[in-house]
Amino acid sequence: MAQCVQSVQEFIQDSFVPMVAVLCSEDAEKVTRKNNLNFAELLRPFCRLTSEGHIRDPNNQVQPVKNLRISVNNVVTRPTPGSGALSPAQRRLLSEVVSSCQPSEGGVANVITAGDYDLNFTDRSLKASVPWYSAWKDTLLELSTSKHYTATTPWFETYRENFLQSMPASDHEFLNHYLACLLVVSSSEAVPVEQFLKLSQEQHRIQHSGDYTNPKWFIPNTLKYYVLLHDMSEGDEQRADAVYEDMKQRYSAQGCYLLKVNSRTVTAGADEQIPDPWSQYLHKNNIHSQDLYEEPAPAAANSVTVENNVSTAEVDWHDSEEKDGVANSLDNHPLQLDTPSDPGSLDTLRVMTSEPKKGTGGPVGAAMNHGACLTLNDHDRIRQFIQEFTFRGLLPHIEKNIRQLNDQLVSRKGLSRSLFSATKKWFGGGKVPEKSISELKSTSGLLYPPEAPELQIRKMADLCFLVQHYELAYSCYHTAKKDFLSDQAMLYAAGALEMAAVSAFLQAGAPRPYPAHYMDTAIQTYRDVCKNMVLAERCALVSAEVLKSQGKYSDAATLLIKMTSEDSDLRSALLLEQAAHCFINMRNPMARKFAFHMILAGHRFSKAGQKRHALRCYCQAMQVYKGKGWSLAEDHINFTIGRQSFTLRQPENAVSAFRQILTNDSQQTATQQGAFLREYLYVYKSVTGGGEVGLPLLPLPCIHSSATRVYFGHERRLAEGEKQAATHVSLDQEYDQDLAAMWCHLEEQVVATANRGVVPATFQPTQCCLNSQTDNLRFPLAVVEEPIIVEVTFQNPLKVPLVLSELSLLWSFTAKDFSQLQDEPAGEPTGEPLTNDKEALAPGMKQTDDVIATEVIPEFHMSPEETKVARLKLLPHLTGQLNILGVAYNLATLPSGETAHCTEGQQTAESLVVRGRQDLEIRGPRLNHTKEDKTLIRHGPDRRLEPTITPAMPLMEVFFLQFPTALLCGEIRKAYVEFCNVSCVDLCGLRVASTHPNFFTFGGAATTPLTPLSPTTAENCSAYKTVATPPGAQPNSPADVMLVSAADFGQASGVVEIPVEGGTLRPGESTQLPLWLRGPDQEGVHEINFLFYYESAQKGGKISHRVLRHTVFICASRSLSVRATACRSNIPPVESKVEETNGSMLVFIDVENINMSEAGVREFHIVQVSSSSRSWRLHKCINPAKDKDCKLTSRERAKLCFRATQCKPHQATSDAVDKYTFADLNLGNERIISSTTPCGDFFFRCCQTSESRREDKPAAGAFSHSRSQGALPAGGITSLVKKCNELDLNIIVLWKAYVVEDNKQLILEGQLHVALQTIGKEACSLSQKEEAQEMVLLKFKSELPPPVIQPSVEQLSHLIKTNLHYPETYSHPFVQESLCVVPVTLTLSNSSLAQVDVIIDLRHKSTSPESLEVHSSFTWLGQTQYKLQLKAQEVMCLALRACFLHTGVYNLSTLRVFAKPADQGTMCETSQQLASPALIIINSA
């Protein structure tokens, strides 16, 4: 059970107290009425004795009487109904008592910790039950030092004491019978003694005439105590003293008392504050001042309740209005009797009281001041009077009666016992066997005469009990119990069992255990046999308190639950609540049983009309069920809380409870959810029916605030005809972290280029679309007159559809002026914050559209359990700071089972439409920078909904014309790009950066040929600049040469300035430029990104630049594969030809058509081969084929042979070091000028890409060796040797492809690049896939110095160039002379810039398969090994002789040549590569 303010002993003692009646004269009533009190009420606060009394028991032992309280009541003679049940009036008044006692507002919460549950027991339990309320944690900390963690239920204690007080007197017990009667007469009476005599006679008539069944008197000789009441403010004190002296002579000093009151007047003591101890007693006894038994009967005199130390209950002013204080007045004389024939009946006695209406708990006389004429001395006099009366009158009277009863019982006991025993022996009777309750017949109606010895025993037991002589009381009760059981007087037996158990419990020192089975038998007898639920309830209330005090909470709970029945909802509710508290107070708390029984109690409270208590029970039970997965139970509890709160006019709590039903993950059916939703909308609409200031929050649909995306910028125009718009950024695109980093890198590149190679410190990458993954720490920048689109993600958690209408954004805006100079404090607010709340309340209003135009979505339907996004637009017209707060909308639901087309359905839907809002609250990322951030949970700001509106900026749109989606590898295509300035600000500084800078070119001003800007067709319109071949030109004619600088073809950084005429685009202007595209060299789908950069012509704004993104996907198909090798030519140097002095080179180009007839390609034509190099150029074509054009169908190959020569010395002057020599060898009818756009552009872009790749590869190795080997000579030798093998020659193969598409033949053209870097090493146009490098283990120790880099064998094999000069055919008469000797000249050329030692060995005999094919029977004559030394670039001739024995074809390249740098050791000797086979034909002459 809940914790009570009183202990169990105090509760039981105060439940059974001596009863004292009061009879007052009319003048005495007038004296007390000055204080707004009657005499009984005047004594009530002082009825507890402050000192200890004593009595002597029949054995003459002194028994202390401690903390005794007496009950003083006016005499009420109205007949009472049977004691088996309470009257309707009593039930109603008990209900009012319970409803008036509610948890005190603002009190400290009591918290019970039960296992994993922390249960809050206070008036705030409603708030504690909902998940968003967590104040109970704070109160738990506050109570951590307190000893008590149990909950109090003052309404139960109030009910209990009023219930015990309202119990009618019964004939089977004497505990609530009157022991004494106070006869009160005023000293102002003419003859007070006569009044005393009248009152005494009246009391005697009431008790002994037999006309009145009420009140009941304890013993025939009732104690009469005479009280003379003297009014100090009016009466004569001397006369009062004289009268009192006469009274003492007449009634003895122990039988009378002079009580002096009203020592001050009301006016004289107005300034002095006197305590009012009556207020806490009067309002709790209203049920005794009203009609307890019959509705039409007037109120009877009040009776005193059991004292309770709890604070006064507060009034539920929310539910009822304040009532008047005093309702009744004393119209008649208080001594008038109440018989129908006699108008002077005592029942007509009207006393001052208040009569609160049903449902109110207002304190009586709340506006009155009780005891206004009493001083503190008067309080002491009253207290002294009660003490004198008790100690000198009441206790001696009780002691005397106990002795008399004891003597009577002892004298009768011997006779009765002897007779009984003799009779039993005579008739063979023995001990009466105990019978079960079910076996006993219903003898509850058996009545004993008043003089019966059994009743005398019970009377003596009750007297002993009232004066706390519990041992003797137990003995008497036990004896009486046996007698009653033997007579089968079950009502009397149950009463004796009940009081015997209580007496046993209250005995000091507990000599015997508490006989709980006595109580169980008594309760069962009352309930089942006697059908008296009132006595059973009293017995259960007392027994439950006793069991609770002994820690037997389970037994107490079982007892209380058994007492629940259908006859009284209020009693069942209170007992179920106490049983629930028993479960929570067990050693192992049973929280779920507590919650379950609180639900049952709440249900019974609701049936009893106790709405507030029902609400409290459900809320306390919710603390157990919430968050534990009991979703259906939570829904039921929340639904009930919502309805009860709505009934109690607590709309906020009702809305909160219904909100919980709708926002939780509900397991309810769609029908039930629809009912919940309609109930919520109805409650919500009734709450918001009155005009309110702002929009309230709605729970549906759920908004995923973190998923909110914000887009800043213009809505792009889509494709117009042949125009294709730039893709830029849109809300339809998914955010990709890698792509965002790529765009940021491109923007950094172009910003650095625009700022002379340096990225500004204030640079922030442009973010057009903000989401949860972007950097939202700074205020985003928006531009005036450009829309802001907010994408809000809604989720419908229910299984029923939702209809949202008039959906719009809520915002707050502060205007600021950013047009001031930078050195002035710009951006100061120029006005108060402006919001659109009023427009949101009434969507038809458009007052703020001149500041920020707000788009309204008229209807937004959501299917069951659907997640849907809404895009809401704002258009700012002023600069300043904008805060997007949330969304406003109308919420409705479609009626279940009705279509939207039905008129009734529409009316129902319209009636359940409410308008509200939801806030967009986005929590920023968790901070993890400092130590405090890591130990605490801190979140940074997220400002995506707080844009700064800046002044106007230029806005550009880009369109592409004739832009392809598929290209062949290396294909050249011409397209057009259009730039439009759609803003009102000039646009300048147009640049573009791309992830694939070699994919496109805008050409250069000096190299761009004049082409029409608006071509009508692309058929046979070449993208190249061509020149017709002069007639009569030979296929092997020398190449056309042109010198070009790389600087003419754009920057090497990859950022291209777009050549706009004048450099500026004015508002509304557009320009169209040609754009050449080249298909990627690798096949597949390529994603190519363009970033267009532009600035405002007006500098100094908050936004320095703007960008526009475009992404294209190009599908590249295979075209040609070009492989090229270069080897040294065998042609000897001729002194007269200057251009060939430095040697020539043979270039072999192998072209293969690897296109698998994709894209309808029929054949490829190789139309031209060009070269570009700083030092080499193609000289002529020496292909033996006579046809000029080279055609290749699918999978065909062709091999072309060209001679390359070094550039002339005068072309390598200082001013032309970085210039490239372009040489064109056309194989068709026209020559393509390869040094102009677009051929030259793509060549240089591809060269830059390949060079950057080559530089990246050896970077790590070169860095690791540079520190230790910089001073060694080997480094110089390596570079010298390397130059011998280097060949910086780039080959450009230009082709045309004939394609059939839609029955039309198209001619495509393109170019492929091959970079020849090393002699003898094959190069390919298709870059080979690099093998993945193996993982290298990390070493944490210092490494040995790297070894000396030696030139490779391949590099050293090209130090010496050899040539053999001999006649191709030689005739010799072998018949005449058997030996044929042929002179051969060996020419040695030193290709390096260092001195070289050469060894020539003629003894070598080749064993290679190639040399075995020709006749090898020849030998060298003369010296067979030579050792020579050649200076740098020196040429030396050596005369040799070859001897042949037979005719045939011989290979003279059998000699070996070894060479090494002169300053190196023999380890560097390397065999030199010889020229191609030298064949000689020997004929017989």
PDB file of C-alpha atoms in Angstrom, residues 1405-1406 1411-1412 1414-1419 1449-1451 1454:
ATOM      1  CA  LYS A1405      80.884 -16.909 -86.290  1.00  0.00           C
ATOM      2  CA  SER A1406      77.162 -16.445 -86.178  1.00  0.00           C
ATOM      3  CA  SER A1411      72.453 -16.256 -90.585  1.00  0.00           C
ATOM      4  CA  LEU A1412      72.270 -19.923 -91.364  1.00  0.00           C
ATOM      5  CA  VAL A1414      72.636 -17.726 -96.337  1.00  0.00           C
ATOM      6  CA  HIS A1415      75.991 -19.232 -97.369  1.00  0.00           C
ATOM      7  CA  SER A1416      78.483 -18.664 -94.607  1.00  0.00           C
ATOM      8  CA  SER A1417      81.726 -20.098 -96.068  1.00  0.00           C
ATOM      9  CA  PHE A1418      83.684 -16.876 -96.109  1.00  0.00           C
ATOM     10  CA  THR A1419      86.350 -15.433 -93.860  1.00  0.00           C
ATOM     11  CA  VAL A1449      74.668 -14.939-101.181  1.00  0.00           C
ATOM     12  CA  TYR A1450      76.602 -14.011 -98.062  1.00  0.00           C
ATOM     13  CA  ASN A1451      75.796 -11.931 -94.956  1.00  0.00           C
ATOM     14  CA  THR A1454      79.124 -11.364 -88.810  1.00  0.00           C
TER      15      THR A1454
END
